[in-house]
Short mmCIF file of C-alpha atoms in Angstrom, two decimals:
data_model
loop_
_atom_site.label_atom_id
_atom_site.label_comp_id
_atom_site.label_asym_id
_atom_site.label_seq_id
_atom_site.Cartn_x
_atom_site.Cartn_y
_atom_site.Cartn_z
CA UNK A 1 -159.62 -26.03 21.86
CA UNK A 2 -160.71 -28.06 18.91
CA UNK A 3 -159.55 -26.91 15.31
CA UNK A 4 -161.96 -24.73 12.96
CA UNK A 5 -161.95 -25.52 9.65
CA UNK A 6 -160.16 -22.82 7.71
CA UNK A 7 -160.44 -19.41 6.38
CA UNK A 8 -159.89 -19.23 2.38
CA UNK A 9 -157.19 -17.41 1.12
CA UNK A 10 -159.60 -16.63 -1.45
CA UNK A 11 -162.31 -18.44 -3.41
CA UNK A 12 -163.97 -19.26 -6.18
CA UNK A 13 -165.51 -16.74 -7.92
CA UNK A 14 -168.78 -18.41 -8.82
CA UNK A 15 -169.18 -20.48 -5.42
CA UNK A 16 -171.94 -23.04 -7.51
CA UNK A 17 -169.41 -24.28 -10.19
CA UNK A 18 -167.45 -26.01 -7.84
CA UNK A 19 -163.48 -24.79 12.22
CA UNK A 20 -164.40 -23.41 14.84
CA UNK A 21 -163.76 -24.16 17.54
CA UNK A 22 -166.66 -25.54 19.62
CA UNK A 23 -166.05 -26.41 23.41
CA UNK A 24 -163.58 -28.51 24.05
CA UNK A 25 -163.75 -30.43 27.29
CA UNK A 26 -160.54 -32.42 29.11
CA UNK A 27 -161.39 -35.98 29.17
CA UNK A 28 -159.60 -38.41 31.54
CA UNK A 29 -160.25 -41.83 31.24
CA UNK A 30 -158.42 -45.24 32.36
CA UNK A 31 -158.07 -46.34 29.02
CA UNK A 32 -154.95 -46.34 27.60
CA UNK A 33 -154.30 -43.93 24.93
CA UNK A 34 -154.17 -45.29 21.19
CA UNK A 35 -151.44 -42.91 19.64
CA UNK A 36 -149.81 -44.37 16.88
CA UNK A 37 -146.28 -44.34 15.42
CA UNK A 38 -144.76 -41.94 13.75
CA UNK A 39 -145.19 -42.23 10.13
CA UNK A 40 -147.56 -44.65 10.42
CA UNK A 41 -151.46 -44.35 9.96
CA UNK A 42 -154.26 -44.47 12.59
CA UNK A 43 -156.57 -46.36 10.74
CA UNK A 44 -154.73 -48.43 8.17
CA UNK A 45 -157.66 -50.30 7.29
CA UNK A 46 -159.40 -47.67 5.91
CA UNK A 47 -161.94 -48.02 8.87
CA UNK A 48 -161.56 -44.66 10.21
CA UNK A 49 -160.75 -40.89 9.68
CA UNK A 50 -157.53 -40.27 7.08
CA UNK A 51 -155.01 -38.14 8.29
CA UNK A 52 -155.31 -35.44 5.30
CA UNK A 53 -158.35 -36.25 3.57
CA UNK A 54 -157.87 -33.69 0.60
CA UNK A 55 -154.39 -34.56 0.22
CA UNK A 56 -152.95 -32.22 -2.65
CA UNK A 57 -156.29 -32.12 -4.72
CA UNK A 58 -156.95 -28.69 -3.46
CA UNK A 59 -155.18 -25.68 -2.87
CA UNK A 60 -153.16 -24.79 0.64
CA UNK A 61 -154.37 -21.96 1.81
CA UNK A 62 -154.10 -19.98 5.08
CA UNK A 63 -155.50 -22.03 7.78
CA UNK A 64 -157.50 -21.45 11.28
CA UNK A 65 -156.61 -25.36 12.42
CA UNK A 66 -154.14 -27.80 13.20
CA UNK A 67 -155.10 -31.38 12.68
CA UNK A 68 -154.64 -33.05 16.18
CA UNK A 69 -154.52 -36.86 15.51
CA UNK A 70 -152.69 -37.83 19.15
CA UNK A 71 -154.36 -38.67 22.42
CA UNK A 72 -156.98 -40.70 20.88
CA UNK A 73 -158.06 -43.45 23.95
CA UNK A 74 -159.00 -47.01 23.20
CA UNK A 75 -162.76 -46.11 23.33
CA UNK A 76 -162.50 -43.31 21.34
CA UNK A 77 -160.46 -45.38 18.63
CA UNK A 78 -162.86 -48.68 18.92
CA UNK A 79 -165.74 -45.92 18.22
CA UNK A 80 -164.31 -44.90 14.87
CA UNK A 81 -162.77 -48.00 13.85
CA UNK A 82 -167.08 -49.74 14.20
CA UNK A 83 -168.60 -46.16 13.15
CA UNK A 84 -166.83 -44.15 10.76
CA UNK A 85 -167.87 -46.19 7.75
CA UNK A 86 -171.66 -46.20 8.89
CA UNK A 87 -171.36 -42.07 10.20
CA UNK A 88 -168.29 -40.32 9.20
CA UNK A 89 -166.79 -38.97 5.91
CA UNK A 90 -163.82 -37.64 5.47
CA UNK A 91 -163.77 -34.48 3.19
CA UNK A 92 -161.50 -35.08 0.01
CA UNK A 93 -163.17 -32.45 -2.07
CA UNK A 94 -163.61 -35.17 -5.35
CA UNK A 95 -167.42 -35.67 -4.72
CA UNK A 96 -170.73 -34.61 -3.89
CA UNK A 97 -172.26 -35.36 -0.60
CA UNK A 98 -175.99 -36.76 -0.98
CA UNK A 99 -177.25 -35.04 2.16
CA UNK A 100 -180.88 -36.67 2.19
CA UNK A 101 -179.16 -40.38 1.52
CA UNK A 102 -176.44 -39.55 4.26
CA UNK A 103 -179.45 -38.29 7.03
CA UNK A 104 -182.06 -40.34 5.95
CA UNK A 105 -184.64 -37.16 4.51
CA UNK A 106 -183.66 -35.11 7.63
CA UNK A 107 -183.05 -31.53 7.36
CA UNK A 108 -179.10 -30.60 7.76
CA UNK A 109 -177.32 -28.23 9.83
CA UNK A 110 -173.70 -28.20 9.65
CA UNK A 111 -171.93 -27.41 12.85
CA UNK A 112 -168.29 -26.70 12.14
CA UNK A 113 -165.99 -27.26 15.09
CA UNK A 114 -167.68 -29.15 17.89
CA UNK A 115 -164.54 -30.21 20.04
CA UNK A 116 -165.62 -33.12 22.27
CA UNK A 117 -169.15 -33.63 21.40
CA UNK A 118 -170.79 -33.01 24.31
CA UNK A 119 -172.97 -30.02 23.35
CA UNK A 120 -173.63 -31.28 19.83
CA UNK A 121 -175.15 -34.70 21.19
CA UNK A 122 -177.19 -32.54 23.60
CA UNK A 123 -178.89 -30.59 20.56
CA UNK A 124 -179.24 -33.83 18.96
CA UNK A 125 -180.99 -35.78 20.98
CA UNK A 126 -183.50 -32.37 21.60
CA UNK A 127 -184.11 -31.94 18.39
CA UNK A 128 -184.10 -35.81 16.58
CA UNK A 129 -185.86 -34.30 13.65
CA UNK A 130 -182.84 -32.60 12.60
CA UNK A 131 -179.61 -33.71 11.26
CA UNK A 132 -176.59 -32.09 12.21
CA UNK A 133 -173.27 -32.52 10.34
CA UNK A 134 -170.38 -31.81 12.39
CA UNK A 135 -167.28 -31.01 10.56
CA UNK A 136 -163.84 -31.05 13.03
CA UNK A 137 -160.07 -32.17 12.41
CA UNK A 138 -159.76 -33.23 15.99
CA UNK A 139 -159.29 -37.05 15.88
CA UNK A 140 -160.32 -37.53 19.76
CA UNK A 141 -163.12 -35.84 19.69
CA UNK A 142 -164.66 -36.86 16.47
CA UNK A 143 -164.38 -40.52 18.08
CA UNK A 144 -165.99 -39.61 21.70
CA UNK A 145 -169.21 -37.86 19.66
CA UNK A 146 -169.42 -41.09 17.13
CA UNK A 147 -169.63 -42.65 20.99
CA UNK A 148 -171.79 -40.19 22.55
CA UNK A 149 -174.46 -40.55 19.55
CA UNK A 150 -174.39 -44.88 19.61
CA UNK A 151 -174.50 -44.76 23.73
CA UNK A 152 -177.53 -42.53 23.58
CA UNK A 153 -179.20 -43.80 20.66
CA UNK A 154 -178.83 -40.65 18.53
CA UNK A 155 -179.14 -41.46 15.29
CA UNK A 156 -179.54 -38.09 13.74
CA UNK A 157 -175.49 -37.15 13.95
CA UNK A 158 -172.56 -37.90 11.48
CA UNK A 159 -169.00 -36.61 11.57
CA UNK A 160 -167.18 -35.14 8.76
CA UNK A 161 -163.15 -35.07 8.93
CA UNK A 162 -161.54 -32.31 7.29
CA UNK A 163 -161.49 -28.67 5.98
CA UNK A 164 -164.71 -27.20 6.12
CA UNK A 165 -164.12 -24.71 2.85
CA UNK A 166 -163.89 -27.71 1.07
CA UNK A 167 -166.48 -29.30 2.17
CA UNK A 168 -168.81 -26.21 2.02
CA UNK A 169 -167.54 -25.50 -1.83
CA UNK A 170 -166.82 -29.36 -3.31
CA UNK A 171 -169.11 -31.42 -1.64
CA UNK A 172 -172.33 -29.77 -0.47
CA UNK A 173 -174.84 -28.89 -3.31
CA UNK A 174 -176.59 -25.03 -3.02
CA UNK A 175 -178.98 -24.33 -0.68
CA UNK A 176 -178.70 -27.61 0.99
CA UNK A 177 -178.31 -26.70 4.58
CA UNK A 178 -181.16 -26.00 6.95
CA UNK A 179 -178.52 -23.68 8.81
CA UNK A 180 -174.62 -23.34 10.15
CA UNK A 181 -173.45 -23.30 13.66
CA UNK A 182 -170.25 -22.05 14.44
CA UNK A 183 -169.06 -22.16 18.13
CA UNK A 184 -166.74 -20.21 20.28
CA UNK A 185 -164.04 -20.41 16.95
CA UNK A 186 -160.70 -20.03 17.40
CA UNK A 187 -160.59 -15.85 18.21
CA UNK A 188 -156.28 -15.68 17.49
CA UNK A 189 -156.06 -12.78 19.11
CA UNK A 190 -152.75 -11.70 17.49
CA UNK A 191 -153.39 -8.73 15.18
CA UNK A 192 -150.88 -10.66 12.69
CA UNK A 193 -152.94 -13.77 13.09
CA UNK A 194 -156.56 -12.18 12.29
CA UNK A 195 -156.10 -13.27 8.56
CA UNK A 196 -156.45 -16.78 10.43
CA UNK A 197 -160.34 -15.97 11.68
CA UNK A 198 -163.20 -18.69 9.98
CA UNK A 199 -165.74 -15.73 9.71
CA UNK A 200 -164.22 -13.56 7.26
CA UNK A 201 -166.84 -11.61 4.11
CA UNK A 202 -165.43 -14.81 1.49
CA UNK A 203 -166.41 -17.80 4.29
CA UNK A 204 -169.90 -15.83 4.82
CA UNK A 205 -170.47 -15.48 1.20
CA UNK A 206 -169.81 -18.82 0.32
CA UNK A 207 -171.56 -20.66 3.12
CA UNK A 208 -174.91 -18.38 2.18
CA UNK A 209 -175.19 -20.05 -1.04
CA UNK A 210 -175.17 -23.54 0.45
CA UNK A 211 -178.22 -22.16 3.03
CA UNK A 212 -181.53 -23.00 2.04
CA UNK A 213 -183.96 -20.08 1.88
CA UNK A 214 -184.79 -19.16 5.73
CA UNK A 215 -182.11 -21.30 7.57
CA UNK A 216 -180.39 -19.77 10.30
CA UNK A 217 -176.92 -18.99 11.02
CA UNK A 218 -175.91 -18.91 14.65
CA UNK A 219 -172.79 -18.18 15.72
CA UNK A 220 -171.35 -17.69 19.20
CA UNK A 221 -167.83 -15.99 21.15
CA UNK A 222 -166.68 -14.43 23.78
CA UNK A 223 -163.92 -12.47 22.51
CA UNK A 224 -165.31 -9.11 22.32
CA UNK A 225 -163.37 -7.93 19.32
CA UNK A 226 -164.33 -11.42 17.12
CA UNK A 227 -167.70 -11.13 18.35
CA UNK A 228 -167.61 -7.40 17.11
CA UNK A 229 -165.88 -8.55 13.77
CA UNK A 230 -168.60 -11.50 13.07
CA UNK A 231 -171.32 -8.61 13.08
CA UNK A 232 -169.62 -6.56 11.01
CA UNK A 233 -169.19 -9.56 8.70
CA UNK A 234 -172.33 -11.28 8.59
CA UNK A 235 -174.30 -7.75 8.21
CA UNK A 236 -172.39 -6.98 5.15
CA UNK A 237 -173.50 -10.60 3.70
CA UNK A 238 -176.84 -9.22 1.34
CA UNK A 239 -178.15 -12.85 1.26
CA UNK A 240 -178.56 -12.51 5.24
CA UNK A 241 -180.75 -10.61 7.90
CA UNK A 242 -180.50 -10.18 11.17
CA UNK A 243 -182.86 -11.39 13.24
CA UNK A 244 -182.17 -8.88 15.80
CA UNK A 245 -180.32 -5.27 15.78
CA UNK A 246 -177.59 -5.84 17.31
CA UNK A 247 -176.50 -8.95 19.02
CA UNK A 248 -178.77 -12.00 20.07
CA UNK A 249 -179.90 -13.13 23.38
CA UNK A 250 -178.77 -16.51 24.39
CA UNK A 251 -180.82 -19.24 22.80
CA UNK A 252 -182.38 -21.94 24.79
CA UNK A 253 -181.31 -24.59 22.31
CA UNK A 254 -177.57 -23.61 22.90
CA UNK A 255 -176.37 -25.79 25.72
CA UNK A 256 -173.60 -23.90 28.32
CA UNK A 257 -170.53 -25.72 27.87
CA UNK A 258 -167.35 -26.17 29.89
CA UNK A 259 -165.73 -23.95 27.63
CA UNK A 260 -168.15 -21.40 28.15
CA UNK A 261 -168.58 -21.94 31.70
CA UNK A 262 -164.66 -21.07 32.25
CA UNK A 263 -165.03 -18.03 29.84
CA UNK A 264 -167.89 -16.46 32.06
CA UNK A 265 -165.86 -17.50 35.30
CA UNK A 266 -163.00 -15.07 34.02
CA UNK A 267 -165.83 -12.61 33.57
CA UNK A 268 -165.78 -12.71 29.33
CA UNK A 269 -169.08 -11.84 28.03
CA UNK A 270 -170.41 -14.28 25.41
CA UNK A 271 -172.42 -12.92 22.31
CA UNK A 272 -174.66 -15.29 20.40
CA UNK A 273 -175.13 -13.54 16.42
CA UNK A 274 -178.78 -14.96 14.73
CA UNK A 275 -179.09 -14.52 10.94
CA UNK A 276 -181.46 -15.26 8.30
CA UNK A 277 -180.54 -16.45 4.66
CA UNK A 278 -182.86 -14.52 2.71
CA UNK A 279 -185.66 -15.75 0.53
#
């Protein structure tokens, strides 16, 4: 599975004065893989993803991910070392992001752990008028989407590297995002580990005031007891509504991934969540 960006410790109390994992599919390819020394940096250049983008500017906190840097094939490393600087950012807190410069005027939806790619390019390239900003840690598979979104002319995607609180809290202005996506996450099942979840009541409240008015939040498991803890969650956010009582049926614009595909084959029941960010 890929990495979700993490659950805060705790946050800021005035959110304005400032992940998950998606499905992850094996790849196996011919190429050999480009996995660097120890010690020694991927992309010395500066050409693609740094290893910790926010360094020691911001707090260590709890965290739902593991940066996975290893594995990376030529291909996927050739993709990041031409794209990054064009697509990518790497989330070091110190900055603003200019969303409408980034997407060219698009609307944004952030997408917050999207493993290899494969379902993110597929919402891409059906809906071109929207952007979607995918934030991940995982080094392979932020490469294969850069190459996914140049092989099938997708122009609409960018990658951002790093910890999605911070991004979400330093770098995206309120109510900038036309809506959040947040994938089969990481469920650690562990009682001791549930501290480790993304959607906990201070991720929820924080990612509502970067939501424009109306955008939707979508989120997706199928661990029964996550999928029961992200409604209890998101209904307890005031600045959303559900768009349905309970639990959501299975949008059309979600595509079935490999992921999911083994989760129904071992008879798990996936629930899709739809809310609204109030007016």
């Amino acid at each position: 599975m890929s990495e979700n960006p993490a659950t805060p410790k705790t946050l800021a109390a005035d959110a304005d004065a400032t992940g998950a994992d998606a499905a992850v599919t094996t790849v196996t390819t011919a190429a050999p893989a480009a996995v660097p020394r120890r010690g020694k940096p991927m992309f010395p250049d500066g050409t693609g993803p740094a290893a910790d983008p926010a360094g020691s500017h911001h707090e260590r906190r709890i965290r739902s991910f593991q940066p996975r840097r290893s594995r990376v094939t030529a291909s996927q490393g050739e993709a990041l070392r031409r794209l990054w600087p064009k697509w990518g950012v790497d989330v070091d807190g110190l900055s603003r992001l200019d969303l409408d410069a980034f997407f060219d005027g698009l609307p944004v939806v952030l997408e917050i752990g999207f493993g290899m790619g494969e379902a993110t390019a597929q919402m891409a390239a059906a809906a071109p008028e929207t952007g979607i900003l995918g934030c991940d840690v995982h080094t392979p598979g932020q490469g294969h989407l850069l190459g996914l979104a140049e092989r099938n002319g997708l122009s609409n995607i960018r990658v951002a590297n790093g910890d999605a609180i911070i991004l979400l809290r330093e770098m995206l202005p309120p109510a900038s995002l036309a809506g959040l996506r947040v994938y089969f996450p990481d469920p650690w099942p562990k009682k001791r580990h549930h501290k480790r979840r993304l959607i906990q009541p201070e991720f929820v409240a924080l990612a509502a005031t970067r939501l424009a008015p109306g955008a939707l939040v979508h989120c997706a498991t199928d661990w029964e007891p996550y999928a029961e803890q992200m409604l209890e969650v998101l209904s307890a956010e005031p600045a959303l509504e559900n768009r349905y009582q309970d639990y959501a049926p299975r949008p059309d614009f979600r595509p079935l991934t490999k992921f999911e595909g083994q989760g129904l084959d071992k008879g798990h029941t996936v629930h899709d969540l739809l809310f609204r960010r109030r007016a």
